[in-house]
Short mmCIF file of N, CA and C in Angstrom, two decimals:
data_model
loop_
_atom_site.label_atom_id
_atom_site.label_comp_id
_atom_site.label_asym_id
_atom_site.label_seq_id
_atom_site.Cartn_x
_atom_site.Cartn_y
_atom_site.Cartn_z
N GLY A 1 1.26 -1.18 -0.07
CA GLY A 1 -0.41 0.37 -0.42
C GLY A 1 1.03 0.93 0.07
N PRO A 2 0.87 2.26 -0.53
CA PRO A 2 1.44 3.90 0.04
C PRO A 2 1.66 3.65 1.31
N ALA A 3 0.84 3.30 2.37
CA ALA A 3 2.25 3.63 3.35
C ALA A 3 3.60 2.79 3.23
N GLU A 4 3.71 1.58 2.37
CA GLU A 4 4.78 0.66 2.60
C GLU A 4 5.68 1.07 1.73
N GLY A 5 5.67 2.50 1.06
CA GLY A 5 7.17 3.43 0.62
C GLY A 5 7.24 5.00 1.58
N ARG A 6 6.53 5.06 2.44
CA ARG A 6 7.02 6.51 3.04
C ARG A 6 8.06 5.63 3.69
N PRO A 7 8.77 5.33 4.28
CA PRO A 7 10.13 5.24 4.66
C PRO A 7 11.31 5.42 3.80
N ILE A 8 10.95 5.22 2.55
CA ILE A 8 11.57 5.24 1.40
C ILE A 8 11.75 7.21 1.40
N GLN A 9 9.88 7.66 1.29
CA GLN A 9 10.47 8.87 0.86
C GLN A 9 11.33 9.80 2.58
N ALA A 10 10.27 9.48 3.18
CA ALA A 10 11.53 9.70 4.78
C ALA A 10 13.74 9.22 4.85
N ALA A 11 13.78 8.62 4.24
CA ALA A 11 14.75 8.92 4.07
C ALA A 11 15.74 9.07 3.16
N CYS A 12 14.90 9.53 1.45
CA CYS A 12 15.55 10.57 0.88
C CYS A 12 14.68 11.84 1.44
N GLY A 13 14.15 12.15 2.61
CA GLY A 13 14.41 13.75 3.29
C GLY A 13 15.77 13.71 3.97
N GLN A 14 16.30 13.14 4.59
CA GLN A 14 16.66 12.60 4.88
C GLN A 14 18.33 12.61 4.64
N LEU A 15 19.05 12.12 3.41
CA LEU A 15 19.45 12.28 2.30
C LEU A 15 19.41 13.87 2.18
N THR A 16 18.40 14.05 1.51
CA THR A 16 18.41 15.91 0.98
C THR A 16 18.24 16.55 2.07
N GLY A 17 18.24 16.44 3.73
CA GLY A 17 19.52 16.94 4.68
C GLY A 17 20.47 17.05 4.65
N GLN A 18 21.24 15.75 4.36
CA GLN A 18 22.81 15.62 4.21
C GLN A 18 23.96 16.68 3.51
N LEU A 19 22.51 16.39 2.82
CA LEU A 19 23.51 17.17 0.81
C LEU A 19 23.55 18.85 1.23
N GLN A 20 22.14 18.95 1.98
CA GLN A 20 22.13 20.84 1.56
C GLN A 20 23.27 21.00 3.12
N ARG A 21 23.75 19.61 3.68
CA ARG A 21 23.72 20.67 4.95
C ARG A 21 25.47 20.27 4.60
N GLN A 22 26.50 19.23 3.45
CA GLN A 22 26.91 19.30 2.85
C GLN A 22 27.99 20.49 2.94
N PRO A 23 29.63 20.83 3.06
CA PRO A 23 30.12 21.85 1.91
C PRO A 23 30.32 21.70 0.43
N THR A 24 30.23 23.39 0.06
CA THR A 24 30.37 23.26 -0.75
C THR A 24 32.15 22.50 -2.47
N LEU A 25 32.16 22.11 -2.59
CA LEU A 25 33.28 21.41 -3.49
C LEU A 25 34.61 22.64 -3.59
N GLY A 26 35.25 22.05 -2.79
CA GLY A 26 36.99 23.03 -2.65
C GLY A 26 36.56 24.10 -1.42
N ALA A 27 35.90 23.47 -0.78
CA ALA A 27 35.39 24.88 0.29
C ALA A 27 36.99 24.63 1.03
N ASN A 28 37.47 23.02 0.52
CA ASN A 28 38.86 23.38 1.56
C ASN A 28 40.35 23.47 1.05
N LEU A 29 39.39 24.53 0.18
CA LEU A 29 41.07 24.41 -1.16
C LEU A 29 41.45 25.51 0.47
N ASN A 30 42.75 24.87 0.68
CA ASN A 30 43.36 26.50 1.53
C ASN A 30 44.49 26.24 1.22
N VAL A 31 45.75 26.96 1.86
CA VAL A 31 47.23 26.70 1.44
C VAL A 31 48.36 25.08 1.83
N GLU A 32 47.71 25.31 2.57
CA GLU A 32 47.95 23.22 3.67
C GLU A 32 47.68 22.42 1.47
N THR A 33 46.24 22.80 1.42
CA THR A 33 46.12 22.02 0.12
C THR A 33 46.52 22.57 -0.79
N VAL A 34 47.06 23.86 -1.22
CA VAL A 34 47.79 24.27 -2.44
C VAL A 34 50.03 23.05 -2.49
N GLU A 35 49.91 23.71 -1.05
CA GLU A 35 51.83 23.31 -0.64
C GLU A 35 51.63 22.09 -0.91
N THR A 36 51.03 20.60 -0.41
CA THR A 36 50.47 19.45 -1.15
C THR A 36 50.24 18.99 -2.49
N GLY A 37 49.98 20.23 -2.51
CA GLY A 37 49.68 20.49 -4.26
C GLY A 37 48.36 18.84 -4.59
N LYS A 38 47.23 18.49 -3.08
CA LYS A 38 45.77 18.15 -3.76
C LYS A 38 45.47 18.98 -4.39
N SER A 39 44.37 17.90 -5.00
CA SER A 39 42.99 19.44 -5.91
C SER A 39 42.25 19.11 -4.38
N ALA A 40 41.45 19.71 -4.78
CA ALA A 40 40.19 20.65 -4.43
C ALA A 40 38.86 19.61 -3.65
N ILE A 41 39.95 18.64 -5.01
CA ILE A 41 38.37 17.49 -5.18
C ILE A 41 38.95 16.52 -3.85
N ALA A 42 40.53 16.66 -4.05
CA ALA A 42 41.04 15.09 -3.42
C ALA A 42 40.35 15.97 -2.00
N ALA A 43 41.51 17.14 -1.54
CA ALA A 43 40.85 17.64 0.02
C ALA A 43 40.03 16.99 0.08
N ASP A 44 38.54 17.80 -0.46
CA ASP A 44 37.08 17.36 -0.33
C ASP A 44 36.50 16.16 -0.14
N GLU A 45 37.32 15.15 -0.50
CA GLU A 45 36.66 13.59 -0.46
C GLU A 45 37.35 13.13 0.91
N GLU A 46 38.46 13.75 1.47
CA GLU A 46 39.46 13.28 2.64
C GLU A 46 38.84 13.85 3.23
N LYS A 47 38.38 15.01 3.31
CA LYS A 47 37.28 15.06 5.16
C LYS A 47 36.32 15.01 4.93
N LYS A 48 35.60 14.34 3.58
CA LYS A 48 33.76 13.55 4.08
C LYS A 48 34.49 12.26 4.78
N LYS A 49 35.30 11.63 3.68
CA LYS A 49 35.65 10.58 4.77
C LYS A 49 36.17 11.07 5.95
N GLN A 50 37.30 11.23 6.36
CA GLN A 50 37.06 11.98 8.23
C GLN A 50 35.22 11.71 8.84
N GLU A 51 35.29 12.61 7.64
CA GLU A 51 33.39 13.27 9.04
C GLU A 51 32.53 11.88 9.33
N SER A 52 32.74 10.96 8.47
CA SER A 52 31.66 9.75 8.36
C SER A 52 32.10 8.90 9.19
N GLU A 53 33.59 8.67 9.46
CA GLU A 53 34.02 8.12 9.95
C GLU A 53 34.03 8.00 11.99
N GLU A 54 34.02 9.52 12.45
CA GLU A 54 33.87 10.09 13.60
C GLU A 54 32.61 10.47 13.93
N THR A 55 32.51 11.24 15.03
CA THR A 55 31.03 11.49 15.62
C THR A 55 31.66 12.53 16.36
N THR A 56 30.74 13.50 17.06
CA THR A 56 31.65 14.59 17.51
C THR A 56 32.41 14.12 18.93
N ASP A 57 32.81 12.81 19.40
CA ASP A 57 33.39 12.04 20.52
C ASP A 57 34.02 11.09 19.67
N GLY A 58 34.89 11.51 18.66
CA GLY A 58 35.98 10.98 18.25
C GLY A 58 35.34 8.63 18.48
N GLU A 59 34.41 8.67 17.92
CA GLU A 59 33.46 7.77 17.29
C GLU A 59 33.84 7.06 16.52
N THR A 60 33.23 6.00 16.25
CA THR A 60 33.69 5.59 14.62
C THR A 60 32.06 5.56 14.30
N GLN A 61 30.99 5.91 13.63
CA GLN A 61 30.14 6.31 12.90
C GLN A 61 29.37 5.18 12.74
N GLY A 62 28.63 4.68 12.55
CA GLY A 62 27.37 3.33 11.89
C GLY A 62 27.57 3.56 10.29
N VAL A 63 26.35 2.67 9.51
CA VAL A 63 25.73 3.12 7.96
C VAL A 63 25.28 4.74 7.74
N PRO A 64 25.35 5.71 7.21
CA PRO A 64 24.66 6.78 7.10
C PRO A 64 22.76 5.89 6.85
N ALA A 65 22.97 6.97 7.51
CA ALA A 65 20.94 7.52 7.64
C ALA A 65 20.37 7.03 6.95
N PRO A 66 20.17 7.05 5.55
CA PRO A 66 19.66 7.43 4.51
C PRO A 66 20.23 5.67 3.47
N VAL A 67 20.87 5.26 3.73
CA VAL A 67 21.57 3.68 3.23
C VAL A 67 21.37 2.75 4.61
N LEU A 68 21.64 2.61 5.40
CA LEU A 68 20.20 1.95 6.92
C LEU A 68 19.04 2.07 6.16
N THR A 69 17.89 3.05 6.17
CA THR A 69 17.37 2.50 5.93
C THR A 69 16.85 2.05 4.51
N ARG A 70 16.96 1.73 3.71
CA ARG A 70 17.41 0.50 1.83
C ARG A 70 17.08 -0.47 2.77
N LEU A 71 18.10 -0.35 3.88
CA LEU A 71 18.80 -2.20 4.31
C LEU A 71 18.03 -2.27 4.80
N LEU A 72 17.76 -1.89 5.78
CA LEU A 72 15.90 -2.25 6.25
C LEU A 72 15.20 -2.47 6.03
N THR A 73 14.43 -1.20 4.62
CA THR A 73 13.66 -1.98 3.54
C THR A 73 14.08 -2.79 2.97
N GLU A 74 14.87 -3.46 2.20
CA GLU A 74 15.52 -4.43 1.16
C GLU A 74 15.57 -5.86 2.06
N ALA A 75 15.08 -5.59 3.24
CA ALA A 75 16.19 -7.19 4.40
C ALA A 75 14.36 -7.96 3.41
N GLY A 76 15.26 -9.27 3.19
CA GLY A 76 14.52 -10.69 1.54
C GLY A 76 13.59 -11.03 2.66
N SER A 77 13.82 -11.59 4.57
CA SER A 77 13.74 -12.33 5.63
C SER A 77 13.37 -11.17 6.89
N ALA A 78 13.36 -12.03 7.67
CA ALA A 78 12.96 -11.68 8.50
C ALA A 78 14.41 -11.50 9.60
N GLU A 79 14.29 -12.52 9.40
CA GLU A 79 15.61 -13.05 9.93
C GLU A 79 16.74 -12.32 9.78
N GLU A 80 17.22 -11.97 7.93
CA GLU A 80 17.89 -10.70 7.95
C GLU A 80 17.71 -9.24 9.15
N LEU A 81 16.39 -9.40 8.90
CA LEU A 81 15.99 -7.56 8.61
C LEU A 81 16.33 -7.77 10.34
N LEU A 82 15.75 -9.18 11.39
CA LEU A 82 16.67 -8.78 12.88
C LEU A 82 17.98 -8.81 13.27
N SER A 83 18.63 -9.75 12.37
CA SER A 83 20.59 -9.04 12.51
C SER A 83 20.45 -7.94 11.85
N LEU A 84 19.66 -7.30 10.87
CA LEU A 84 20.51 -6.01 11.28
C LEU A 84 20.32 -4.67 12.55
N THR A 85 19.02 -5.09 13.01
CA THR A 85 18.42 -3.71 13.29
C THR A 85 19.64 -4.14 14.47
N ALA A 86 19.93 -6.34 15.32
CA ALA A 86 20.39 -6.75 15.87
C ALA A 86 21.58 -6.33 16.41
N GLU A 87 22.13 -5.06 14.83
CA GLU A 87 23.78 -4.76 14.52
C GLU A 87 24.45 -3.09 14.73
N HIS A 88 23.08 -2.70 14.37
CA HIS A 88 22.21 -1.17 14.20
C HIS A 88 21.56 -0.39 15.03
N LEU A 89 21.05 -1.51 16.80
CA LEU A 89 20.09 -1.10 17.10
C LEU A 89 19.91 0.63 17.53
N GLU A 90 21.59 1.33 18.29
CA GLU A 90 21.76 2.30 19.01
C GLU A 90 22.17 3.28 17.84
N GLU A 91 22.44 2.97 16.67
CA GLU A 91 22.49 3.44 15.54
C GLU A 91 20.56 3.97 15.11
N MET A 92 19.79 4.06 15.25
CA MET A 92 18.64 3.62 14.39
C MET A 92 17.64 4.87 15.33
N ASN A 93 16.78 5.86 13.86
CA ASN A 93 15.99 6.36 15.22
C ASN A 93 14.49 6.17 14.91
N SER A 94 13.20 7.41 15.01
CA SER A 94 12.25 7.45 14.11
C SER A 94 12.05 6.71 13.32
N ILE A 95 12.37 6.45 12.42
CA ILE A 95 12.13 6.33 11.11
C ILE A 95 13.06 5.16 10.71
N HIS A 96 13.84 4.82 11.30
CA HIS A 96 14.42 2.72 10.98
C HIS A 96 13.83 2.33 11.82
N VAL A 97 13.60 2.63 12.78
CA VAL A 97 12.61 1.13 13.62
C VAL A 97 11.31 1.67 12.40
N SER A 98 10.59 2.21 12.64
CA SER A 98 9.39 2.03 11.91
C SER A 98 9.24 1.56 10.38
N ALA A 99 10.55 1.58 9.47
CA ALA A 99 10.96 1.81 8.25
C ALA A 99 11.11 -0.35 8.53
N ALA A 100 11.96 -0.70 9.65
CA ALA A 100 11.69 -2.40 10.34
C ALA A 100 10.50 -2.47 10.60
N LEU A 101 9.46 -2.66 11.34
CA LEU A 101 8.87 -3.08 12.32
C LEU A 101 7.68 -3.47 10.30
N LEU A 102 7.77 -2.05 9.74
CA LEU A 102 7.22 -2.50 8.36
C LEU A 102 7.01 -3.48 7.51
N THR A 103 8.68 -3.49 7.84
CA THR A 103 9.27 -4.04 6.93
C THR A 103 9.07 -6.05 7.54
N LEU A 104 8.74 -5.95 8.45
CA LEU A 104 8.46 -7.24 9.36
C LEU A 104 7.02 -7.27 8.96
N GLY A 105 6.29 -6.90 9.13
CA GLY A 105 4.98 -6.54 8.75
C GLY A 105 4.87 -7.27 6.77
N ARG A 106 5.70 -7.13 6.50
CA ARG A 106 5.36 -7.43 4.91
C ARG A 106 6.87 -8.53 4.84
N THR A 107 7.51 -9.31 5.76
CA THR A 107 7.88 -11.06 5.53
C THR A 107 6.39 -11.54 6.13
N ILE A 108 6.20 -10.98 7.15
CA ILE A 108 5.55 -12.32 7.43
C ILE A 108 4.05 -12.07 6.70
N ASN A 109 3.12 -11.12 6.27
CA ASN A 109 2.39 -11.22 4.93
C ASN A 109 2.75 -12.36 4.02
N ARG A 110 3.71 -12.16 3.45
CA ARG A 110 3.95 -13.14 2.31
C ARG A 110 4.37 -14.45 2.75
N HIS A 111 3.76 -14.99 3.86
CA HIS A 111 3.72 -16.02 3.98
C HIS A 111 2.09 -17.05 3.56
N PRO A 112 2.76 -17.79 3.32
CA PRO A 112 1.14 -18.08 1.73
C PRO A 112 -0.16 -18.50 2.74
N ASP A 113 -0.23 -19.34 3.60
CA ASP A 113 -1.90 -19.64 4.41
C ASP A 113 -1.57 -19.22 5.92
N ASP A 114 -3.21 -18.54 6.23
CA ASP A 114 -3.25 -17.81 7.59
C ASP A 114 -1.88 -18.31 8.56
N ARG A 115 -2.26 -20.17 8.85
CA ARG A 115 -1.35 -20.60 9.55
C ARG A 115 -0.45 -20.52 9.85
N SER A 116 0.74 -20.53 8.74
CA SER A 116 1.87 -20.32 8.75
C SER A 116 2.91 -18.79 8.86
N LYS A 117 1.48 -17.72 8.16
CA LYS A 117 1.79 -16.30 9.43
C LYS A 117 1.89 -16.11 10.44
N THR A 118 0.54 -17.21 10.86
CA THR A 118 -0.03 -17.21 12.71
C THR A 118 1.49 -17.25 13.31
N ARG A 119 2.23 -18.87 12.87
CA ARG A 119 3.70 -19.55 12.92
C ARG A 119 4.08 -18.03 13.36
N ALA A 120 3.92 -17.45 12.35
CA ALA A 120 5.71 -17.29 11.26
C ALA A 120 5.09 -15.52 12.75
N ARG A 121 4.71 -15.17 12.95
CA ARG A 121 4.35 -13.76 14.01
C ARG A 121 4.78 -14.60 15.54
N THR A 122 3.62 -15.81 15.91
CA THR A 122 4.29 -16.67 17.16
C THR A 122 5.90 -16.08 17.48
N GLU A 123 6.60 -16.86 16.27
CA GLU A 123 8.17 -17.34 15.68
C GLU A 123 9.11 -15.61 16.15
N LEU A 124 8.20 -15.16 15.86
CA LEU A 124 9.01 -13.58 15.57
C LEU A 124 9.09 -12.94 17.42
N PHE A 125 7.74 -12.45 17.86
CA PHE A 125 6.83 -11.89 18.75
C PHE A 125 8.48 -12.48 20.04
N LYS A 126 9.04 -13.79 19.98
CA LYS A 126 9.25 -14.65 21.23
C LYS A 126 10.88 -13.83 20.93
N LYS A 127 11.23 -13.53 19.78
CA LYS A 127 12.87 -13.56 19.52
C LYS A 127 12.76 -11.87 20.34
N ALA A 128 14.23 -12.54 20.61
CA ALA A 128 15.13 -11.48 21.66
C ALA A 128 14.28 -10.15 21.01
N GLU A 129 15.53 -10.29 19.47
CA GLU A 129 15.81 -9.40 18.04
C GLU A 129 14.61 -8.30 18.26
N PHE A 130 13.33 -8.89 18.57
CA PHE A 130 12.15 -7.65 18.17
C PHE A 130 12.02 -6.93 19.58
N LYS A 131 12.27 -8.42 20.78
CA LYS A 131 11.67 -6.87 21.91
C LYS A 131 12.49 -5.18 22.19
N ALA A 132 14.16 -5.84 21.73
CA ALA A 132 14.57 -5.57 21.77
C ALA A 132 14.89 -4.68 20.32
N LEU A 133 13.56 -4.59 19.44
CA LEU A 133 13.26 -3.37 18.88
C LEU A 133 12.06 -2.73 19.10
N LEU A 134 11.70 -3.26 19.91
CA LEU A 134 10.04 -2.79 20.60
C LEU A 134 10.70 -1.74 21.04
N GLN A 135 11.43 -2.28 22.20
CA GLN A 135 12.16 -1.14 23.60
C GLN A 135 12.64 -0.47 22.56
N ARG A 136 13.29 -0.30 22.16
CA ARG A 136 13.86 0.71 20.83
C ARG A 136 12.86 1.67 20.34
N SER A 137 11.61 1.00 19.49
CA SER A 137 10.31 2.45 19.81
C SER A 137 9.97 2.81 20.79
N GLU A 138 9.48 1.95 21.17
CA GLU A 138 9.26 2.78 23.75
C GLU A 138 10.29 4.53 23.17
N ASP A 139 11.63 4.02 23.45
CA ASP A 139 12.12 4.39 23.48
C ASP A 139 11.94 6.61 22.71
N LEU A 140 11.72 5.57 21.13
CA LEU A 140 12.33 7.03 20.26
C LEU A 140 10.47 7.22 19.79
N LEU A 141 9.71 7.32 20.73
CA LEU A 141 7.94 7.34 20.69
C LEU A 141 7.98 8.76 21.06
N VAL A 142 8.34 9.31 21.19
CA VAL A 142 7.47 9.94 21.97
C VAL A 142 8.58 11.65 21.71
N GLY A 143 8.44 12.62 20.95
CA GLY A 143 9.68 13.11 19.56
C GLY A 143 9.32 12.34 18.48
N SER A 144 8.55 11.69 17.89
CA SER A 144 8.20 10.74 16.53
C SER A 144 7.43 12.42 15.88
N SER A 145 7.86 11.94 14.23
CA SER A 145 6.86 12.44 13.04
C SER A 145 5.66 12.23 13.47
N ALA A 146 4.90 12.71 12.81
CA ALA A 146 3.17 12.31 12.62
C ALA A 146 4.07 11.11 11.78
N HIS A 147 4.17 11.77 10.93
CA HIS A 147 4.36 10.16 9.67
C HIS A 147 4.75 9.09 9.82
N CYS A 148 6.13 9.15 10.96
CA CYS A 148 6.75 8.13 11.37
C CYS A 148 5.88 7.27 13.02
N CYS A 149 4.65 7.83 13.66
CA CYS A 149 3.79 6.96 14.50
C CYS A 149 2.53 6.64 13.69
N ALA A 150 1.99 7.25 12.76
CA ALA A 150 1.27 6.56 11.31
C ALA A 150 1.86 5.09 10.61
N ASN A 151 3.54 5.15 10.98
CA ASN A 151 4.13 3.90 10.27
C ASN A 151 3.91 3.25 10.90
N PHE A 152 3.59 3.52 12.81
CA PHE A 152 4.33 2.63 14.38
C PHE A 152 2.79 2.07 13.54
N PHE A 153 1.90 2.42 13.26
CA PHE A 153 0.50 1.55 13.98
C PHE A 153 0.25 1.35 12.32
N VAL A 154 0.29 1.29 11.39
CA VAL A 154 0.58 -0.07 10.19
C VAL A 154 0.81 -0.91 10.98
N ALA A 155 2.61 -0.73 10.69
CA ALA A 155 3.49 -1.62 11.16
C ALA A 155 3.12 -2.55 12.66
N PHE A 156 1.95 -2.27 13.34
CA PHE A 156 1.18 -3.18 14.90
C PHE A 156 0.71 -3.43 13.67
N ALA A 157 0.37 -3.04 13.12
CA ALA A 157 -1.41 -4.16 12.20
C ALA A 157 -0.83 -5.36 11.69
N LYS A 158 0.14 -4.72 10.74
CA LYS A 158 0.54 -5.54 9.45
C LYS A 158 0.80 -7.55 10.36
N LEU A 159 1.29 -6.37 11.84
CA LEU A 159 2.34 -7.54 12.83
C LEU A 159 0.88 -8.42 13.91
N ARG A 160 -0.18 -7.33 13.32
CA ARG A 160 -1.02 -8.22 14.11
C ARG A 160 -0.87 -7.94 16.09
N PHE A 161 0.21 -7.11 16.29
CA PHE A 161 1.08 -7.39 17.80
C PHE A 161 0.30 -5.74 17.73
N ARG A 162 -0.52 -6.40 19.14
CA ARG A 162 -0.76 -5.06 20.06
C ARG A 162 -0.01 -5.01 21.45
N PRO A 163 0.44 -3.72 21.10
CA PRO A 163 1.51 -2.89 21.33
C PRO A 163 0.27 -2.36 23.63
N ARG A 164 1.48 -3.35 24.45
CA ARG A 164 0.99 -3.10 25.64
C ARG A 164 1.77 -2.08 26.79
N GLY A 165 1.38 -1.60 27.77
CA GLY A 165 2.37 -0.98 28.77
C GLY A 165 3.05 0.10 28.32
N THR A 166 3.64 0.87 28.74
CA THR A 166 4.92 1.67 27.74
C THR A 166 4.81 1.65 26.61
N LEU A 167 4.87 0.93 25.67
CA LEU A 167 5.26 0.73 24.64
C LEU A 167 3.58 1.91 23.66
N ARG A 168 2.06 1.34 24.47
CA ARG A 168 1.08 2.03 23.80
C ARG A 168 1.12 2.60 24.42
N SER A 169 0.97 3.10 25.60
CA SER A 169 0.98 4.60 26.11
C SER A 169 2.13 5.31 25.26
N ARG A 170 3.50 5.31 25.22
CA ARG A 170 3.65 6.11 24.34
C ARG A 170 3.44 5.83 22.94
N LEU A 171 3.01 5.61 22.60
CA LEU A 171 2.53 5.07 20.81
C LEU A 171 1.57 6.38 20.89
N LEU A 172 0.52 6.26 22.14
CA LEU A 172 -1.09 7.28 22.08
C LEU A 172 -0.59 8.38 22.55
N GLU A 173 0.58 9.13 23.57
CA GLU A 173 0.82 10.02 23.79
C GLU A 173 1.56 10.52 22.34
N ALA A 174 3.26 9.62 21.82
CA ALA A 174 3.33 11.07 20.61
C ALA A 174 2.64 10.71 18.95
N THR A 175 1.04 9.86 19.62
CA THR A 175 -0.13 10.55 17.72
C THR A 175 -0.27 11.34 18.93
N THR A 176 -0.74 11.58 20.04
CA THR A 176 -1.66 12.65 20.01
C THR A 176 -0.78 14.16 20.34
N THR A 177 -0.50 13.97 20.37
CA THR A 177 0.75 15.62 20.15
C THR A 177 0.80 15.59 18.77
N VAL A 178 1.53 14.88 17.59
CA VAL A 178 1.04 15.17 16.42
C VAL A 178 0.02 14.55 15.82
N ALA A 179 -1.58 14.81 16.22
CA ALA A 179 -3.16 14.47 15.73
C ALA A 179 -2.36 15.51 14.85
N PRO A 180 -2.27 16.42 14.72
CA PRO A 180 -2.90 17.95 13.70
C PRO A 180 -2.01 17.88 12.09
N GLU A 181 -1.17 17.30 12.71
CA GLU A 181 -0.19 16.94 11.66
C GLU A 181 -0.06 14.96 10.47
N LEU A 182 -0.86 14.86 10.59
CA LEU A 182 -0.97 13.13 10.25
C LEU A 182 -2.20 13.93 9.00
N LEU A 183 -1.61 13.01 7.43
CA LEU A 183 -2.49 13.72 7.31
C LEU A 183 -3.53 12.00 7.30
N PRO A 184 -4.43 12.88 6.22
CA PRO A 184 -5.57 11.61 5.99
C PRO A 184 -5.55 10.79 5.46
N GLN A 185 -4.29 10.30 4.73
CA GLN A 185 -4.15 9.00 3.97
C GLN A 185 -3.48 7.93 5.53
N SER A 186 -2.61 8.51 6.07
CA SER A 186 -2.52 8.33 7.27
C SER A 186 -2.50 7.60 7.81
N VAL A 187 -4.32 8.27 8.18
CA VAL A 187 -5.29 8.16 8.59
C VAL A 187 -6.03 6.11 8.78
N ALA A 188 -6.30 6.95 7.22
CA ALA A 188 -7.39 5.25 6.79
C ALA A 188 -5.90 4.54 6.47
N ASN A 189 -4.78 4.69 6.43
CA ASN A 189 -3.92 3.14 6.65
C ASN A 189 -4.53 2.07 7.48
#
């Protein structure tokens, strides 16, 4: 449906934001660059590489946000997706988490009959990686965009998952906060 493409739209928005923050080509052309004979292009590429490898505290950074979104939405199986989420859980924002949950819903619904879908859901809900994904959802929900809140609802519906406790409270709180921003199509999904 239309909601399935929304994580991709969100990733495009993230990529656009990153591109807008990029320095212009040649911005690193300085005396040192001229003295070492490096071209402006080589200097820019080196700076971009350093920036992508380090965060402000010097730790290495993971996969760029748009790439992670693409990897999550293109995962071919629940196992592949859960492996990706386990590897990148701390890097994941609300867009990534909702995309992962939507993808899990799609993979479960690929099963040929209701009995195998039910079995796949039951097995999924028991997995530690899925529980960690739900915890990350809980952590990120408040402050999520209207689009992400709608995606969480669609994902939980696809999975036939009933949020309980704090997850349900935060989902309702977040959605109530952004309700005026929800698009009619998001609500209809």
